[in-house]
CSV table of C-alpha atoms (C1' of nucleotides) in Angstrom, one decimal:
chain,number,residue,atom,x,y,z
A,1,UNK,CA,57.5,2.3,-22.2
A,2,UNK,CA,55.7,2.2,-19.4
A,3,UNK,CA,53.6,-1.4,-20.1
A,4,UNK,CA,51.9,0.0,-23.2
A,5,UNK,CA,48.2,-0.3,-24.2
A,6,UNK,CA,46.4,-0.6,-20.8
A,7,UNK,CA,48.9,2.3,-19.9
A,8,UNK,CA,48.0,4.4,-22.7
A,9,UNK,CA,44.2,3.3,-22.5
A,10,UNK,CA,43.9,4.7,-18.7
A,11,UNK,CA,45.4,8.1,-19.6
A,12,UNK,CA,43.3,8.4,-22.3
A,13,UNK,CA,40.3,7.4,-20.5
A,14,UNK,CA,41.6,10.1,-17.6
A,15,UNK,CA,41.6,12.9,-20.6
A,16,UNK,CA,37.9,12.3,-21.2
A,17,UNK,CA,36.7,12.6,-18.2
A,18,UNK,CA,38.6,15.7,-17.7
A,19,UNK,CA,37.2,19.0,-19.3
A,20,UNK,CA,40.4,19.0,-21.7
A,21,UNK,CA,39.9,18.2,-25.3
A,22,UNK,CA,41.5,15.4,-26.9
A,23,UNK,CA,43.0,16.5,-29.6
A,24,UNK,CA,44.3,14.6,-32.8
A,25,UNK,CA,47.9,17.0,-31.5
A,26,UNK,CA,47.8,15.4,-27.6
A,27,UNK,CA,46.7,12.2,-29.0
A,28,UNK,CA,50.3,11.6,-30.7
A,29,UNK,CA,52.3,13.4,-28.2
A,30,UNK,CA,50.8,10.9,-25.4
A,31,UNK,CA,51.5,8.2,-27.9
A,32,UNK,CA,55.2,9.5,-28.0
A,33,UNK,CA,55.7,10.3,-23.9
A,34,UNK,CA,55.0,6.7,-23.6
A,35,UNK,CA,57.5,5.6,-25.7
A,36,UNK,CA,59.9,7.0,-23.4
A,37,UNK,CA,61.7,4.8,-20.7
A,38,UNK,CA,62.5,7.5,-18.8
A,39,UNK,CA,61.4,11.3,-17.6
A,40,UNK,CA,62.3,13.4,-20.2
A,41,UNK,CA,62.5,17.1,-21.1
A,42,UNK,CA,60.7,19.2,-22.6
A,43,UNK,CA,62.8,19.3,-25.9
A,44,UNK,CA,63.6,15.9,-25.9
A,45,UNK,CA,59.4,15.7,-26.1
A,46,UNK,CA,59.5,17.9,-29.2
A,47,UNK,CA,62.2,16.5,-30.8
A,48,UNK,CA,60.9,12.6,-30.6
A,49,UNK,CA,57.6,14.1,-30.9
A,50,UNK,CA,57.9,16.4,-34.3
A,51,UNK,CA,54.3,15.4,-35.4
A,52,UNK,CA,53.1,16.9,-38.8
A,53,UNK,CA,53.9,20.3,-37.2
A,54,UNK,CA,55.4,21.0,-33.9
A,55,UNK,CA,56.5,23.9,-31.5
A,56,UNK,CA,58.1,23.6,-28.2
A,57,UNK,CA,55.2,26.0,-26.8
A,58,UNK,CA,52.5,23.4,-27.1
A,59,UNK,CA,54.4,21.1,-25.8
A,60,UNK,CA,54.7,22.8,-22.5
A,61,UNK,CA,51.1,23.8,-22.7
A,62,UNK,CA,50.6,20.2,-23.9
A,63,UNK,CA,52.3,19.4,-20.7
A,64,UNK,CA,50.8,22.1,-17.8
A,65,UNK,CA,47.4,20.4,-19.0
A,66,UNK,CA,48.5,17.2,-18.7
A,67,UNK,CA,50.2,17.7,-15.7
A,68,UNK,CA,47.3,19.7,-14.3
A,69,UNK,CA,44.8,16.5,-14.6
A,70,UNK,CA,47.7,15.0,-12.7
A,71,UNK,CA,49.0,12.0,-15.6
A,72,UNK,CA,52.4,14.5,-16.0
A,73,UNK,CA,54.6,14.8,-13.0
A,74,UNK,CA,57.3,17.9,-13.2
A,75,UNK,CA,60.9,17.0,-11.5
A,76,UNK,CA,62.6,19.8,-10.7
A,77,UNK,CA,66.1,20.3,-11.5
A,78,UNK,CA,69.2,21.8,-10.2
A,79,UNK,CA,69.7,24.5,-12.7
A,80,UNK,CA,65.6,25.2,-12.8
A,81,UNK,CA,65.0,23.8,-15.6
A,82,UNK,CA,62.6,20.3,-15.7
A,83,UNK,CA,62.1,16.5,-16.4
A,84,UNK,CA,59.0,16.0,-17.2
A,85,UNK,CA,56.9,11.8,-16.8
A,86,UNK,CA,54.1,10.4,-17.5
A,87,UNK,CA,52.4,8.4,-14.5
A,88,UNK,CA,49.6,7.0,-13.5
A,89,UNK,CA,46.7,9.7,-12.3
A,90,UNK,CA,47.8,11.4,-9.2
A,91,UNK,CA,51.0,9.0,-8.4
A,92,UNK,CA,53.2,11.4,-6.3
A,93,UNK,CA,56.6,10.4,-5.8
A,94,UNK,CA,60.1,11.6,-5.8
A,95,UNK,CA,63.4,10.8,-7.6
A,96,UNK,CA,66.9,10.2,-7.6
A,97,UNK,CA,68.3,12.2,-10.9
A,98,UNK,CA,71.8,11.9,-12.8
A,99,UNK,CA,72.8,15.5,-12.9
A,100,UNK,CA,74.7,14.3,-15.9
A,101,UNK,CA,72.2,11.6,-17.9
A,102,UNK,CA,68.8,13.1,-16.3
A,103,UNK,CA,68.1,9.3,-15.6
A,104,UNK,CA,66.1,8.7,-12.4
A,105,UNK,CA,65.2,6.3,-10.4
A,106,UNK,CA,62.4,6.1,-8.3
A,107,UNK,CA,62.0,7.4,-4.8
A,108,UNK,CA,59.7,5.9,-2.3
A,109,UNK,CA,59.5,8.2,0.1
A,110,UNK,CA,57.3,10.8,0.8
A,111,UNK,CA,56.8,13.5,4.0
A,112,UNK,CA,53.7,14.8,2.0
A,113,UNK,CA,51.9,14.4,5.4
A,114,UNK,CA,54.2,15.7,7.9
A,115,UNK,CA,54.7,18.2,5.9
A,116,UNK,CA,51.8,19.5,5.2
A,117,UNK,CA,51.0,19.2,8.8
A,118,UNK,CA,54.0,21.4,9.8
A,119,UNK,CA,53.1,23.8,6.9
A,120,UNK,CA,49.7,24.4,8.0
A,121,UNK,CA,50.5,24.9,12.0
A,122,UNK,CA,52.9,27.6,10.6
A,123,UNK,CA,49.7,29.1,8.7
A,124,UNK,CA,50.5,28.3,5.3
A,125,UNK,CA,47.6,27.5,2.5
A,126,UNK,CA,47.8,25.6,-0.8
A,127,UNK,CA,51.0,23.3,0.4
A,128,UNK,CA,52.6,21.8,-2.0
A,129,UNK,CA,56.7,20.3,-1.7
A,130,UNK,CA,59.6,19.1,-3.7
A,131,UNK,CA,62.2,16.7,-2.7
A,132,UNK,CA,64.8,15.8,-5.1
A,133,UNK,CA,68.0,13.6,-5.0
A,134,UNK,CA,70.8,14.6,-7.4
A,135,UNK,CA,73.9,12.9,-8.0
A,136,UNK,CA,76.1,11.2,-10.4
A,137,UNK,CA,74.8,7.6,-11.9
A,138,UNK,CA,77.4,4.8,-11.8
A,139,UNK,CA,77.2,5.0,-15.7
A,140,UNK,CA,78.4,8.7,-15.6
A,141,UNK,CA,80.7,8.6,-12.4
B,1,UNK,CA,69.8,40.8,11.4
B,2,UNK,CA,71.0,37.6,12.4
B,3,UNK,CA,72.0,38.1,16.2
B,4,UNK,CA,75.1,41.3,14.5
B,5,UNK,CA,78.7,41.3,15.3
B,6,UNK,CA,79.8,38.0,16.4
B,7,UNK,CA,77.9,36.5,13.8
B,8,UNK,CA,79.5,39.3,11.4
B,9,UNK,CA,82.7,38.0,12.3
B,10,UNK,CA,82.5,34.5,12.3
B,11,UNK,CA,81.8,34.9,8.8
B,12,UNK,CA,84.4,37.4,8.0
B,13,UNK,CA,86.9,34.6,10.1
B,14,UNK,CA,85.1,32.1,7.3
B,15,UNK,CA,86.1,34.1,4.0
B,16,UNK,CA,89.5,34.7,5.6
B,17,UNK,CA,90.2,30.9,6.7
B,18,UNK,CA,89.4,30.0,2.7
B,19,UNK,CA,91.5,30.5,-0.2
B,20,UNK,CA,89.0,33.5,-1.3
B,21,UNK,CA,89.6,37.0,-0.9
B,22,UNK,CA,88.4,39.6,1.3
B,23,UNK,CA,87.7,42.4,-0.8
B,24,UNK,CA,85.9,45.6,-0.4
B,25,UNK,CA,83.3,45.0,-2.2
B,26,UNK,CA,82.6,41.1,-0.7
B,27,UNK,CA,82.8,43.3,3.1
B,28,UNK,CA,80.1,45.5,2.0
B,29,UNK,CA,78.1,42.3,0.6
B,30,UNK,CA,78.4,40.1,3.4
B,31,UNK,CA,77.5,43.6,5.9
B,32,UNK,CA,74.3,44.1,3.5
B,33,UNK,CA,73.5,40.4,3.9
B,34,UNK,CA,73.3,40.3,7.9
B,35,UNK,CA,71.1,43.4,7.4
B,36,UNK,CA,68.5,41.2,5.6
B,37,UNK,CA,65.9,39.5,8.4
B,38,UNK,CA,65.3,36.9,6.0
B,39,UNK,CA,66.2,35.1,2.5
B,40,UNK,CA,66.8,37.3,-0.5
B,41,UNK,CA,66.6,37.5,-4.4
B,42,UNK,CA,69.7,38.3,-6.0
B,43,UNK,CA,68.3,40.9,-7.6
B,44,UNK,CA,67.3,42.1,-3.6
B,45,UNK,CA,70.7,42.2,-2.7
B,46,UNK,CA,71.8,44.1,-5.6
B,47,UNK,CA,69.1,47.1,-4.8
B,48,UNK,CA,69.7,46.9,-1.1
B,49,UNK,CA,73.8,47.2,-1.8
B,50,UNK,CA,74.3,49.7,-4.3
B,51,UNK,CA,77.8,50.1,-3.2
B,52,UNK,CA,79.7,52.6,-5.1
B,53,UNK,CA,78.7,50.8,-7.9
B,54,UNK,CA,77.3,47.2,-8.5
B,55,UNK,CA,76.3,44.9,-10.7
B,56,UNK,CA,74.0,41.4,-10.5
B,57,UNK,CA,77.1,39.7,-12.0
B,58,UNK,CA,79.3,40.2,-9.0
B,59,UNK,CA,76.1,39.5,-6.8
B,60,UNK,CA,76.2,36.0,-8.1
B,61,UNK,CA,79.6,35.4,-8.4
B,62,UNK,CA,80.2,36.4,-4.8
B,63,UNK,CA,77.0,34.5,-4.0
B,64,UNK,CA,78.2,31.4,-5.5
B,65,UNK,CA,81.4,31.6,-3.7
B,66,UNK,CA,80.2,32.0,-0.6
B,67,UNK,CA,78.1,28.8,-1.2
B,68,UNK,CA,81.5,27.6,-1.8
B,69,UNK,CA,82.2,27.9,1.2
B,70,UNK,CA,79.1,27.3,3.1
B,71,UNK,CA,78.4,30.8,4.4
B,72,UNK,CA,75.8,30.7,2.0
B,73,UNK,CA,72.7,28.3,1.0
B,74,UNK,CA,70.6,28.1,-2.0
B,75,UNK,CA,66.6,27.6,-1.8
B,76,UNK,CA,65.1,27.0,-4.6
B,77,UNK,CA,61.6,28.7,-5.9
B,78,UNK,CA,59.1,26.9,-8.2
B,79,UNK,CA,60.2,29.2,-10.8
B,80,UNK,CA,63.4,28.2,-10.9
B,81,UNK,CA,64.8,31.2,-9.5
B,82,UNK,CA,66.4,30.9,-5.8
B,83,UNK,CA,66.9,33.0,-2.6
B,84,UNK,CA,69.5,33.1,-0.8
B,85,UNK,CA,70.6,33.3,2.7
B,86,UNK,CA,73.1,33.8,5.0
B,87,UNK,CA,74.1,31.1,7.5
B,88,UNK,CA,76.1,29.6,9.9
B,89,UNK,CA,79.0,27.8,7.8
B,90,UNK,CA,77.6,24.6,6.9
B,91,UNK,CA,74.3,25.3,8.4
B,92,UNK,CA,72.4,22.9,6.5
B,93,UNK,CA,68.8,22.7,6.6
B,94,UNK,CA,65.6,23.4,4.4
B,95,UNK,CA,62.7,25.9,4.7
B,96,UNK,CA,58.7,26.6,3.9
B,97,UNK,CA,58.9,29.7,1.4
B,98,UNK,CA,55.8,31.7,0.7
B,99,UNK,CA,55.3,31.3,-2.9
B,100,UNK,CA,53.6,35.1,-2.6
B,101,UNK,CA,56.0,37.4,-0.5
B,102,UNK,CA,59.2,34.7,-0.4
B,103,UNK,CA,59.4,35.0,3.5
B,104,UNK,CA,60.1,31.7,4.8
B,105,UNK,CA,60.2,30.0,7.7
B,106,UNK,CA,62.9,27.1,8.8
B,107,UNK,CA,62.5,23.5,8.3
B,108,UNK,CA,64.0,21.5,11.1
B,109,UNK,CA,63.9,18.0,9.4
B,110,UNK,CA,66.6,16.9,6.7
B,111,UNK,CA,66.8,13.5,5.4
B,112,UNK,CA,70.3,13.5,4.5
B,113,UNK,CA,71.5,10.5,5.9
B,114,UNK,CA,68.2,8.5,4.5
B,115,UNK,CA,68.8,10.0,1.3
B,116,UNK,CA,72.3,9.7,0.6
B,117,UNK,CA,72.6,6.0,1.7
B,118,UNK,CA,69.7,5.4,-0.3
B,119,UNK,CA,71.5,6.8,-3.8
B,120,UNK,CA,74.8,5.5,-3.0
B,121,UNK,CA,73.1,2.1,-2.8
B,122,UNK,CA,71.5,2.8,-6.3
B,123,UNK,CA,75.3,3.9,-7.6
B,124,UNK,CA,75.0,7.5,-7.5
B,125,UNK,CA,77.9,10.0,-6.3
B,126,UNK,CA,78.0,13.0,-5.1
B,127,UNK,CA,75.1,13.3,-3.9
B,128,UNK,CA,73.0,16.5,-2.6
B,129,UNK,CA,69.5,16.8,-2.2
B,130,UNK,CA,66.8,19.5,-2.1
B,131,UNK,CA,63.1,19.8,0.2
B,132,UNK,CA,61.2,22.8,-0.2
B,133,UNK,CA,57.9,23.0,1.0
B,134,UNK,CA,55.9,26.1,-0.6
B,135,UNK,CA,52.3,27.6,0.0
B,136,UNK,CA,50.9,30.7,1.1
B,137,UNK,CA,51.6,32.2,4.4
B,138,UNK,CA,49.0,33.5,6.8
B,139,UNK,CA,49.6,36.8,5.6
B,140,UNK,CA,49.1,36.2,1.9
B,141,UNK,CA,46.0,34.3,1.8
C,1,DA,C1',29.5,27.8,-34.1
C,2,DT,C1',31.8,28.5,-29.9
C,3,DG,C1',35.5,28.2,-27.4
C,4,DA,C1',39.6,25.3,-26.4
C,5,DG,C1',43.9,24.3,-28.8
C,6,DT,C1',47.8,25.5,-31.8
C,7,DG,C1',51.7,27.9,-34.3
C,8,DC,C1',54.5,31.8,-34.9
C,9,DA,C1',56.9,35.6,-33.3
C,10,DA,C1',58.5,37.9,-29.6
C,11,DA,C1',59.3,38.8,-24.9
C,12,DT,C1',60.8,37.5,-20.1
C,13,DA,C1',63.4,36.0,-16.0
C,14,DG,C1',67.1,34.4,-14.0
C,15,DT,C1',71.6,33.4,-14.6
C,16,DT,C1',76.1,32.8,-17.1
C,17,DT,C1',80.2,33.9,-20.1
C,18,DG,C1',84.1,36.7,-22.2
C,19,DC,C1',87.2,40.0,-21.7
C,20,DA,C1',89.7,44.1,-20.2
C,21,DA,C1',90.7,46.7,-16.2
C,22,DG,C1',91.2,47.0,-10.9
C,23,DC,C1',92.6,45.6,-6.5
C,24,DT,C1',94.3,42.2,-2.8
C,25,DG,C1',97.6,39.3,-0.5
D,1,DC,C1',102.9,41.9,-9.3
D,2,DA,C1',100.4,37.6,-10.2
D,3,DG,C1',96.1,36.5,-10.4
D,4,DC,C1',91.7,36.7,-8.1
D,5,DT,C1',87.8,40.2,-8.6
D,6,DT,C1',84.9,43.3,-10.8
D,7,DG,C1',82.2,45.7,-14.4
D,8,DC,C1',80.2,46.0,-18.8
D,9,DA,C1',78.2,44.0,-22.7
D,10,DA,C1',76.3,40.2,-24.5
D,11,DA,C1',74.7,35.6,-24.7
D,12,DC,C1',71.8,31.8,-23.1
D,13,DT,C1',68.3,28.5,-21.4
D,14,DA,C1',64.0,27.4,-20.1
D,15,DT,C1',59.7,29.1,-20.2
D,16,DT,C1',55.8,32.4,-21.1
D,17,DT,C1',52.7,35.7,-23.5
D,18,DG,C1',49.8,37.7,-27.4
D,19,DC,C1',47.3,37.1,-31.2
D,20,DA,C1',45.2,35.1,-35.2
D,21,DC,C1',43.9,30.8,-37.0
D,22,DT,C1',42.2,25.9,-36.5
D,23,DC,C1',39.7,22.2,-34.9
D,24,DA,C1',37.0,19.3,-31.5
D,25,DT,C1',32.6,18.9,-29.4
DNA sequence: ATGAGTGCAAATAGTTTGCAAGCTG
DNA sequence: CAGCTTGCAAACTATTTGCACTCAT
């Protein structure tokens, strides 16, 4: 619940300025990706979700646009599978993630630069990196 | 190729010194393995070993015990998928991966310590942590 | 009305599980 | 010779693709 309205106004506003189409579909499942308090997966999105119709495909489409006008951040996890949040336009960042819960918490900490750097002496393109902390949360322990 | 025999042997020393055994079959793997000059797919290994007969069940169960014992490190892939490679027991460390041709390079910079005090602060337990940077080699682009 | 978005069915990729048979220490 | 290992078949999970239909602009 990520301080509602302005929140949900700003993505919105982001969606119309991209080239995507704001549909009645994305309209609700934004609605309901803010009503989370935490990343979530993609199931969890269509379960919570279940709008007058709903299919786990458009919510992963739902979520590769989203995520592609850079309002969705994908966190990797340990068995490949992924949380998925909704943040503010462009807001890297990194995460500590219960293996066991799939809460996170926040991590401020990023070697975007350096990295990138390093990548690009070594002749690599289109850099892009993942950093992930996984454990167990006190809750869970 | 990673530098042959001694290497071949501190390994072999590695399997022996743990409560796993030293079949056949894990022999052949492991001598397959040091033939690879860089990570590999599971499905890689299987092809390249072919012994008598094989199967990509065995490739991961011997590929997860060898992890067990830190012979053996995991890099993940964007996809979800991982290679794998062969190292120095508890060799830990991270890597760029081509996101094209999976050749990789090493990453000589590891955040461990940062990391983990960081979680343990927050109340997580056993902690591990991934860093993957990915982009298109010289080669590919 | 044109093309992006959606649902349904089906396919994929990578990996895991169950169980009977084989081999190692 | 007990029990770790292996092979075979089958299941699974997360995600993707193809295609016809629908809806936003």
């Amino acid at each position: 619940m990520k301080s509602g309205q302005q929140f949900l106004r700003r993505l919105l506003d982001c969606i119309e300025d991209s080239p995507l189409r704001l549909t009645r579909k994305r309209r609700g499942l934004l609605e309901v990706m803010t009503s989370f308090d935490r990343p979530f997966l993609a199931s969890e999105l269509l379960e919570k979700a279940r709008l007058p119709t709903g299919d786990l495909v458009t919510i992963y489409r739902t979520l590769e646009a989203f995520e592609g006008i850079g309002i969705v951040q994908r966190i990797p996890l340990e068995n490949g599978g992924h949380l998925f949040e909704l943040t503010e336009p462009h807001d890297h960042h990194h995460h500590f993630v219960c293996r066991q819960c799939y809460r996170t918490e926040r991590l401020d900490l990023c070697l975007a630069n350096d990295l990138e750097k390093r990548a690009r002496r070594l002749g690599f393109s289109d850099i892009t990196h993942t950093m992930e902390v996984y454990g167990l949360c006190a809750d869970c322990r």
